[in-house]
Amino acid sequence: NAGVTQTPKFRVLKTGQSMTLLCAQDMNHEYMYWYRQDPGMGLRLIHYSVGEGTTAKGEVPDGYNVSRLKKQNFLLGLESAAPSQTSVYFCASSYSAASGALGTDTQYFGPGTRLTVL
Amino acid sequence: AQSVTQLDSHVSVSEGTPVLLRCNYSSSYSPSLFWYVQHPNKGLQLLLKYTSAATLVKGINGFEAEFKKSETSFHLTKPSAHMSDAAEYFCVVSEDNQGGKLIFGQGTELSVKP
């Protein structure tokens, strides 16, 4: 049981290049999320998915696209990278969004991907 | 709209002394509140979670937090700091009607001096 994994761990891009970050979870979770972390700003939600085949925008979606073709995978794409997208990207997953003592809305985080755009 | 404010960006304590990390929240509905910890170059780990079952929540590694609705606070405490507690701590709020979206505070960096 690996939990939430992210590929790659590090990446350096030039402005205008494209790339895809892969998130995988083996906990059979319905919900998956992509966040970015910047100094002094906590984590901000980019996009999320409430189930296979569905995606929705979060707080800072511009410049990113996502896909959830399989329940266990959530891909984050940068079509034309910009220096402002230099950040650490975290993926997370949860069983549901409903709170309660069962803790089904607890989000489990991957180890992160450190992306630098030159 | 929901929001989270962590009142200190940096807290420094000596090993063996108490830890207090302060968090205030704003929420229109009954919130779930979390504390996550992030060690350097690592992902986020859940410390504890409040979901209305009890106002005093115990977490891992000796941490606990108390939900005070009248003060809209959810401060994190530990009686005795350990060197391994040095990390960044995030207070987080979630609401049932927001599709599980989390709102993060800015983070508090905890330093522990020997």
PDB file of C-alpha atoms in Angstrom:
ATOM      1  CA  ASN A   1       0.000   0.000   0.000  1.00  0.00           C
ATOM      2  CA  ALA A   2       1.981   2.985  -1.308  1.00  0.00           C
ATOM      3  CA  GLY A   3      -0.645   5.656  -0.517  1.00  0.00           C
ATOM      4  CA  VAL A   4      -0.271   8.686  -2.791  1.00  0.00           C
ATOM      5  CA  THR A   5       2.692   8.812  -5.154  1.00  0.00           C
ATOM      6  CA  GLN A   6       3.831  11.592  -7.484  1.00  0.00           C
ATOM      7  CA  THR A   7       6.013  11.502 -10.591  1.00  0.00           C
ATOM      8  CA  PRO A   8       8.484  13.127 -11.119  1.00  0.00           C
ATOM      9  CA  LYS A   9      10.021  14.387  -7.867  1.00  0.00           C
ATOM     10  CA  PHE A  10      11.954  17.230  -9.532  1.00  0.00           C
ATOM     11  CA  ARG A  11      11.775  18.927 -12.913  1.00  0.00           C
ATOM     12  CA  VAL A  12      13.350  21.959 -14.582  1.00  0.00           C
ATOM     13  CA  LEU A  13      11.583  23.451 -17.606  1.00  0.00           C
ATOM     14  CA  LYS A  14      12.255  26.331 -19.938  1.00  0.00           C
ATOM     15  CA  THR A  15       9.563  28.943 -20.497  1.00  0.00           C
ATOM     16  CA  GLY A  16       7.042  27.685 -23.037  1.00  0.00           C
ATOM     17  CA  GLN A  17       7.732  23.993 -22.566  1.00  0.00           C
ATOM     18  CA  SER A  18       4.982  21.597 -21.579  1.00  0.00           C
ATOM     19  CA  MET A  19       4.883  18.767 -19.086  1.00  0.00           C
ATOM     20  CA  THR A  20       2.537  16.453 -17.203  1.00  0.00           C
ATOM     21  CA  LEU A  21       2.681  15.593 -13.524  1.00  0.00           C
ATOM     22  CA  LEU A  22       1.266  12.225 -12.528  1.00  0.00           C
ATOM     23  CA  CYS A  23      -0.474  11.449  -9.261  1.00  0.00           C
ATOM     24  CA  ALA A  24      -1.470   7.911  -8.340  1.00  0.00           C
ATOM     25  CA  GLN A  25      -3.311   6.553  -5.296  1.00  0.00           C
ATOM     26  CA  ASP A  26      -4.007   2.981  -4.300  1.00  0.00           C
ATOM     27  CA  MET A  27      -6.599   3.645  -1.591  1.00  0.00           C
ATOM     28  CA  ASN A  28      -9.655   3.534  -3.882  1.00  0.00           C
ATOM     29  CA  HIS A  29     -10.379   7.190  -3.088  1.00  0.00           C
ATOM     30  CA  GLU A  30     -13.039   9.033  -5.062  1.00  0.00           C
ATOM     31  CA  TYR A  31     -11.687  12.546  -4.575  1.00  0.00           C
ATOM     32  CA  MET A  32      -8.335  13.800  -5.816  1.00  0.00           C
ATOM     33  CA  TYR A  33      -6.747  17.251  -5.650  1.00  0.00           C
ATOM     34  CA  TRP A  34      -3.814  19.226  -7.013  1.00  0.00           C
ATOM     35  CA  TYR A  35      -2.274  22.025  -4.914  1.00  0.00           C
ATOM     36  CA  ARG A  36       0.658  24.338  -5.311  1.00  0.00           C
ATOM     37  CA  GLN A  37       2.764  25.559  -2.415  1.00  0.00           C
ATOM     38  CA  ASP A  38       4.560  28.888  -2.514  1.00  0.00           C
ATOM     39  CA  PRO A  39       6.540  30.502   0.321  1.00  0.00           C
ATOM     40  CA  GLY A  40       4.344  32.284   2.865  1.00  0.00           C
ATOM     41  CA  MET A  41       1.114  31.296   1.126  1.00  0.00           C
ATOM     42  CA  GLY A  42       0.263  27.841   2.410  1.00  0.00           C
ATOM     43  CA  LEU A  43      -1.229  25.497  -0.176  1.00  0.00           C
ATOM     44  CA  ARG A  44      -3.651  26.667  -2.840  1.00  0.00           C
ATOM     45  CA  LEU A  45      -6.018  24.396  -4.739  1.00  0.00           C
ATOM     46  CA  ILE A  46      -5.472  24.260  -8.508  1.00  0.00           C
ATOM     47  CA  HIS A  47      -8.000  21.673  -9.682  1.00  0.00           C
ATOM     48  CA  TYR A  48      -9.826  18.771  -8.131  1.00  0.00           C
ATOM     49  CA  SER A  49     -11.882  15.746  -9.104  1.00  0.00           C
ATOM     50  CA  VAL A  50     -14.860  14.176  -7.351  1.00  0.00           C
ATOM     51  CA  GLY A  51     -14.713  10.972  -9.365  1.00  0.00           C
ATOM     52  CA  GLU A  52     -13.440   9.253 -12.478  1.00  0.00           C
ATOM     53  CA  GLY A  53     -14.097  11.346 -15.563  1.00  0.00           C
ATOM     54  CA  THR A  54     -14.877  14.552 -13.644  1.00  0.00           C
ATOM     55  CA  THR A  55     -12.765  17.611 -12.908  1.00  0.00           C
ATOM     56  CA  ALA A  56     -13.387  21.070 -11.457  1.00  0.00           C
ATOM     57  CA  LYS A  57     -11.496  24.311 -11.000  1.00  0.00           C
ATOM     58  CA  GLY A  58     -10.026  25.332  -7.701  1.00  0.00           C
ATOM     59  CA  GLU A  59      -8.644  28.619  -6.482  1.00  0.00           C
ATOM     60  CA  VAL A  60      -5.783  29.071  -9.001  1.00  0.00           C
ATOM     61  CA  PRO A  61      -6.605  27.061 -12.177  1.00  0.00           C
ATOM     62  CA  ASP A  62      -5.188  29.364 -14.877  1.00  0.00           C
ATOM     63  CA  GLY A  63      -2.370  27.852 -16.927  1.00  0.00           C
ATOM     64  CA  TYR A  64      -3.146  24.284 -15.844  1.00  0.00           C
ATOM     65  CA  ASN A  65      -5.291  21.441 -17.149  1.00  0.00           C
ATOM     66  CA  VAL A  66      -6.176  18.128 -15.532  1.00  0.00           C
ATOM     67  CA  SER A  67      -7.588  14.764 -16.452  1.00  0.00           C
ATOM     68  CA  ARG A  68      -9.004  11.848 -14.447  1.00  0.00           C
ATOM     69  CA  LEU A  69      -9.368   9.016 -16.956  1.00  0.00           C
ATOM     70  CA  LYS A  70      -8.808   6.344 -14.326  1.00  0.00           C
ATOM     71  CA  LYS A  71     -10.002   6.461 -10.734  1.00  0.00           C
ATOM     72  CA  GLN A  72      -6.517   5.942  -9.335  1.00  0.00           C
ATOM     73  CA  ASN A  73      -4.731   8.574 -11.459  1.00  0.00           C
ATOM     74  CA  PHE A  74      -4.983  12.356 -11.611  1.00  0.00           C
ATOM     75  CA  LEU A  75      -2.815  14.173 -14.151  1.00  0.00           C
ATOM     76  CA  LEU A  76      -1.818  17.840 -14.017  1.00  0.00           C
ATOM     77  CA  GLY A  77      -0.673  19.435 -17.270  1.00  0.00           C
ATOM     78  CA  LEU A  78       1.182  22.630 -18.026  1.00  0.00           C
ATOM     79  CA  GLU A  79       0.735  23.467 -21.712  1.00  0.00           C
ATOM     80  CA  SER A  80       3.152  26.414 -21.833  1.00  0.00           C
ATOM     81  CA  ALA A  81       5.169  26.780 -18.667  1.00  0.00           C
ATOM     82  CA  ALA A  82       5.853  30.234 -17.204  1.00  0.00           C
ATOM     83  CA  PRO A  83       8.291  31.281 -14.448  1.00  0.00           C
ATOM     84  CA  SER A  84       5.271  32.095 -12.240  1.00  0.00           C
ATOM     85  CA  GLN A  85       4.534  28.364 -12.185  1.00  0.00           C
ATOM     86  CA  THR A  86       7.761  27.641 -10.334  1.00  0.00           C
ATOM     87  CA  SER A  87       6.451  25.974  -7.206  1.00  0.00           C
ATOM     88  CA  VAL A  88       6.105  22.747  -5.273  1.00  0.00           C
ATOM     89  CA  TYR A  89       3.075  20.758  -6.406  1.00  0.00           C
ATOM     90  CA  PHE A  90       1.216  18.397  -4.105  1.00  0.00           C
ATOM     91  CA  CYS A  91      -1.406  15.859  -4.954  1.00  0.00           C
ATOM     92  CA  ALA A  92      -3.915  14.622  -2.388  1.00  0.00           C
ATOM     93  CA  SER A  93      -6.794  12.184  -2.248  1.00  0.00           C
ATOM     94  CA  SER A  94      -9.731  11.449   0.029  1.00  0.00           C
ATOM     95  CA  TYR A  95     -12.503   8.888   0.226  1.00  0.00           C
ATOM     96  CA  SER A  96     -15.233  11.500   0.203  1.00  0.00           C
ATOM     97  CA  ALA A  97     -15.975  15.116   1.047  1.00  0.00           C
ATOM     98  CA  ALA A  98     -18.324  14.345   3.913  1.00  0.00           C
ATOM     99  CA  SER A  99     -17.071  15.107   7.383  1.00  0.00           C
ATOM    100  CA  GLY A 100     -17.839  13.113  10.489  1.00  0.00           C
ATOM    101  CA  ALA A 101     -16.205  10.789  12.932  1.00  0.00           C
ATOM    102  CA  LEU A 102     -15.340   8.316  10.180  1.00  0.00           C
ATOM    103  CA  GLY A 103     -12.798  10.773   8.844  1.00  0.00           C
ATOM    104  CA  THR A 104     -13.734  10.023   5.277  1.00  0.00           C
ATOM    105  CA  ASP A 105     -12.893  13.551   4.214  1.00  0.00           C
ATOM    106  CA  THR A 106      -9.304  13.384   5.474  1.00  0.00           C
ATOM    107  CA  GLN A 107      -6.954  14.172   2.621  1.00  0.00           C
ATOM    108  CA  TYR A 108      -3.750  12.192   2.205  1.00  0.00           C
ATOM    109  CA  PHE A 109      -0.875  13.955   0.500  1.00  0.00           C
ATOM    110  CA  GLY A 110       1.848  12.808  -1.837  1.00  0.00           C
ATOM    111  CA  PRO A 111       5.524  13.755  -1.321  1.00  0.00           C
ATOM    112  CA  GLY A 112       5.430  16.649  -3.801  1.00  0.00           C
ATOM    113  CA  THR A 113       7.023  17.631  -7.106  1.00  0.00           C
ATOM    114  CA  ARG A 114       9.463  20.528  -7.145  1.00  0.00           C
ATOM    115  CA  LEU A 115       9.146  22.365 -10.480  1.00  0.00           C
ATOM    116  CA  THR A 116      11.412  25.171 -11.653  1.00  0.00           C
ATOM    117  CA  VAL A 117      10.604  27.148 -14.799  1.00  0.00           C
ATOM    118  CA  LEU A 118      13.501  29.173 -16.180  1.00  0.00           C
TER     119      LEU A 118
ATOM    120  CA  ALA B   1     -16.448  32.744   2.860  1.00  0.00           C
ATOM    121  CA  GLN B   2     -14.161  30.578   4.873  1.00  0.00           C
ATOM    122  CA  SER B   3     -10.667  31.638   5.813  1.00  0.00           C
ATOM    123  CA  VAL B   4      -7.870  30.651   8.160  1.00  0.00           C
ATOM    124  CA  THR B   5      -5.373  32.902   9.910  1.00  0.00           C
ATOM    125  CA  GLN B   6      -2.309  31.565  11.643  1.00  0.00           C
ATOM    126  CA  LEU B   7      -1.295  34.306  14.003  1.00  0.00           C
ATOM    127  CA  ASP B   8       2.455  33.609  14.037  1.00  0.00           C
ATOM    128  CA  SER B   9       4.615  32.955  10.996  1.00  0.00           C
ATOM    129  CA  HIS B  10       7.449  31.695  13.193  1.00  0.00           C
ATOM    130  CA  VAL B  11       7.583  30.292  16.741  1.00  0.00           C
ATOM    131  CA  SER B  12      10.768  29.377  18.567  1.00  0.00           C
ATOM    132  CA  VAL B  13      10.827  27.278  21.763  1.00  0.00           C
ATOM    133  CA  SER B  14      13.410  25.437  23.804  1.00  0.00           C
ATOM    134  CA  GLU B  15      13.365  21.658  23.964  1.00  0.00           C
ATOM    135  CA  GLY B  16      11.182  20.470  26.847  1.00  0.00           C
ATOM    136  CA  THR B  17       9.051  23.648  26.990  1.00  0.00           C
ATOM    137  CA  PRO B  18       5.401  23.937  25.881  1.00  0.00           C
ATOM    138  CA  VAL B  19       4.373  24.646  22.313  1.00  0.00           C
ATOM    139  CA  LEU B  20       1.456  26.897  21.320  1.00  0.00           C
ATOM    140  CA  LEU B  21       0.608  27.510  17.655  1.00  0.00           C
ATOM    141  CA  ARG B  22      -2.359  29.810  17.185  1.00  0.00           C
ATOM    142  CA  CYS B  23      -5.092  29.543  14.564  1.00  0.00           C
ATOM    143  CA  ASN B  24      -8.306  31.487  14.009  1.00  0.00           C
ATOM    144  CA  TYR B  25     -10.867  30.572  11.391  1.00  0.00           C
ATOM    145  CA  SER B  26     -13.875  32.055   9.697  1.00  0.00           C
ATOM    146  CA  SER B  27     -16.653  29.773   8.486  1.00  0.00           C
ATOM    147  CA  SER B  28     -20.303  30.146   7.609  1.00  0.00           C
ATOM    148  CA  TYR B  29     -21.155  26.514   8.230  1.00  0.00           C
ATOM    149  CA  SER B  30     -20.050  23.783  10.597  1.00  0.00           C
ATOM    150  CA  PRO B  31     -16.426  23.347   9.675  1.00  0.00           C
ATOM    151  CA  SER B  32     -13.995  20.497   9.867  1.00  0.00           C
ATOM    152  CA  LEU B  33     -10.649  21.732  11.152  1.00  0.00           C
ATOM    153  CA  PHE B  34      -7.282  20.109  10.700  1.00  0.00           C
ATOM    154  CA  TRP B  35      -3.664  20.551  11.635  1.00  0.00           C
ATOM    155  CA  TYR B  36      -1.071  19.239   9.198  1.00  0.00           C
ATOM    156  CA  VAL B  37       2.709  19.113   9.690  1.00  0.00           C
ATOM    157  CA  GLN B  38       5.336  19.365   6.990  1.00  0.00           C
ATOM    158  CA  HIS B  39       8.947  18.457   7.715  1.00  0.00           C
ATOM    159  CA  PRO B  40      11.610  19.941   5.431  1.00  0.00           C
ATOM    160  CA  ASN B  41      11.361  18.663   1.858  1.00  0.00           C
ATOM    161  CA  LYS B  42       8.564  16.293   2.805  1.00  0.00           C
ATOM    162  CA  GLY B  43       4.849  16.013   2.114  1.00  0.00           C
ATOM    163  CA  LEU B  44       2.098  16.932   4.550  1.00  0.00           C
ATOM    164  CA  GLN B  45       1.110  14.636   7.392  1.00  0.00           C
ATOM    165  CA  LEU B  46      -2.178  14.860   9.282  1.00  0.00           C
ATOM    166  CA  LEU B  47      -1.640  15.656  12.971  1.00  0.00           C
ATOM    167  CA  LEU B  48      -5.253  15.807  14.091  1.00  0.00           C
ATOM    168  CA  LYS B  49      -8.783  16.675  13.034  1.00  0.00           C
ATOM    169  CA  TYR B  50     -11.871  18.229  14.604  1.00  0.00           C
ATOM    170  CA  THR B  51     -15.296  17.130  13.371  1.00  0.00           C
ATOM    171  CA  SER B  52     -17.646  18.178  16.210  1.00  0.00           C
ATOM    172  CA  ALA B  53     -17.412  14.912  18.124  1.00  0.00           C
ATOM    173  CA  ALA B  54     -15.321  16.485  20.899  1.00  0.00           C
ATOM    174  CA  THR B  55     -13.893  19.968  21.345  1.00  0.00           C
ATOM    175  CA  LEU B  56     -10.520  18.710  22.615  1.00  0.00           C
ATOM    176  CA  VAL B  57      -8.827  16.666  19.927  1.00  0.00           C
ATOM    177  CA  LYS B  58      -5.775  14.529  20.519  1.00  0.00           C
ATOM    178  CA  GLY B  59      -3.392  13.878  17.667  1.00  0.00           C
ATOM    179  CA  ILE B  60      -0.166  12.092  16.982  1.00  0.00           C
ATOM    180  CA  ASN B  61       3.184  12.777  18.681  1.00  0.00           C
ATOM    181  CA  GLY B  62       1.580  14.291  21.792  1.00  0.00           C
ATOM    182  CA  PHE B  63      -0.126  17.206  20.036  1.00  0.00           C
ATOM    183  CA  GLU B  64      -3.651  18.300  20.809  1.00  0.00           C
ATOM    184  CA  ALA B  65      -5.955  21.133  19.804  1.00  0.00           C
ATOM    185  CA  GLU B  66      -9.049  22.678  21.321  1.00  0.00           C
ATOM    186  CA  PHE B  67     -11.972  23.932  19.264  1.00  0.00           C
ATOM    187  CA  LYS B  68     -13.463  27.106  20.767  1.00  0.00           C
ATOM    188  CA  LYS B  69     -16.481  28.217  18.789  1.00  0.00           C
ATOM    189  CA  SER B  70     -16.979  31.437  20.772  1.00  0.00           C
ATOM    190  CA  GLU B  71     -13.424  32.509  19.942  1.00  0.00           C
ATOM    191  CA  THR B  72     -13.362  30.889  16.461  1.00  0.00           C
ATOM    192  CA  SER B  73     -10.025  29.404  17.418  1.00  0.00           C
ATOM    193  CA  PHE B  74      -8.325  26.031  17.005  1.00  0.00           C
ATOM    194  CA  HIS B  75      -4.931  26.411  18.682  1.00  0.00           C
ATOM    195  CA  LEU B  76      -2.387  23.575  18.610  1.00  0.00           C
ATOM    196  CA  THR B  77      -0.490  22.686  21.778  1.00  0.00           C
ATOM    197  CA  LYS B  78       2.074  20.230  23.075  1.00  0.00           C
ATOM    198  CA  PRO B  79       3.247  20.082  26.700  1.00  0.00           C
ATOM    199  CA  SER B  80       6.921  19.454  25.948  1.00  0.00           C
ATOM    200  CA  ALA B  81       8.693  20.185  22.674  1.00  0.00           C
ATOM    201  CA  HIS B  82      11.102  17.719  21.112  1.00  0.00           C
ATOM    202  CA  MET B  83      13.803  18.496  18.579  1.00  0.00           C
ATOM    203  CA  SER B  84      11.955  16.354  16.027  1.00  0.00           C
ATOM    204  CA  ASP B  85       8.938  18.706  16.248  1.00  0.00           C
ATOM    205  CA  ALA B  86      10.801  21.354  14.245  1.00  0.00           C
ATOM    206  CA  ALA B  87       8.714  21.717  11.079  1.00  0.00           C
ATOM    207  CA  GLU B  88       6.062  23.853   9.419  1.00  0.00           C
ATOM    208  CA  TYR B  89       2.514  23.521  10.698  1.00  0.00           C
ATOM    209  CA  PHE B  90      -0.637  24.323   8.761  1.00  0.00           C
ATOM    210  CA  CYS B  91      -4.098  24.990  10.149  1.00  0.00           C
ATOM    211  CA  VAL B  92      -6.763  23.993   7.632  1.00  0.00           C
ATOM    212  CA  VAL B  93     -10.546  24.376   7.364  1.00  0.00           C
ATOM    213  CA  SER B  94     -13.023  22.443   5.251  1.00  0.00           C
ATOM    214  CA  GLU B  95     -16.772  22.715   4.894  1.00  0.00           C
ATOM    215  CA  ASP B  96     -19.241  19.990   3.970  1.00  0.00           C
ATOM    216  CA  ASN B  97     -20.841  22.091   1.269  1.00  0.00           C
ATOM    217  CA  GLN B  98     -17.554  22.916  -0.484  1.00  0.00           C
ATOM    218  CA  GLY B  99     -16.851  19.546  -2.093  1.00  0.00           C
ATOM    219  CA  GLY B 100     -14.045  18.728   0.294  1.00  0.00           C
ATOM    220  CA  LYS B 101     -11.954  21.738  -0.652  1.00  0.00           C
ATOM    221  CA  LEU B 102      -9.431  22.699   1.981  1.00  0.00           C
ATOM    222  CA  ILE B 103      -8.447  26.246   2.854  1.00  0.00           C
ATOM    223  CA  PHE B 104      -4.927  26.465   4.265  1.00  0.00           C
ATOM    224  CA  GLY B 105      -3.469  28.978   6.641  1.00  0.00           C
ATOM    225  CA  GLN B 106      -0.153  30.567   5.732  1.00  0.00           C
ATOM    226  CA  GLY B 107       1.782  28.207   7.958  1.00  0.00           C
ATOM    227  CA  THR B 108       3.788  28.549  11.179  1.00  0.00           C
ATOM    228  CA  GLU B 109       7.404  27.495  11.241  1.00  0.00           C
ATOM    229  CA  LEU B 110       8.337  25.922  14.571  1.00  0.00           C
ATOM    230  CA  SER B 111      11.965  25.988  15.649  1.00  0.00           C
ATOM    231  CA  VAL B 112      13.144  23.975  18.661  1.00  0.00           C
ATOM    232  CA  LYS B 113      16.364  25.009  20.386  1.00  0.00           C
ATOM    233  CA  PRO B 114      18.429  22.496  22.367  1.00  0.00           C
TER     234      PRO B 114
END
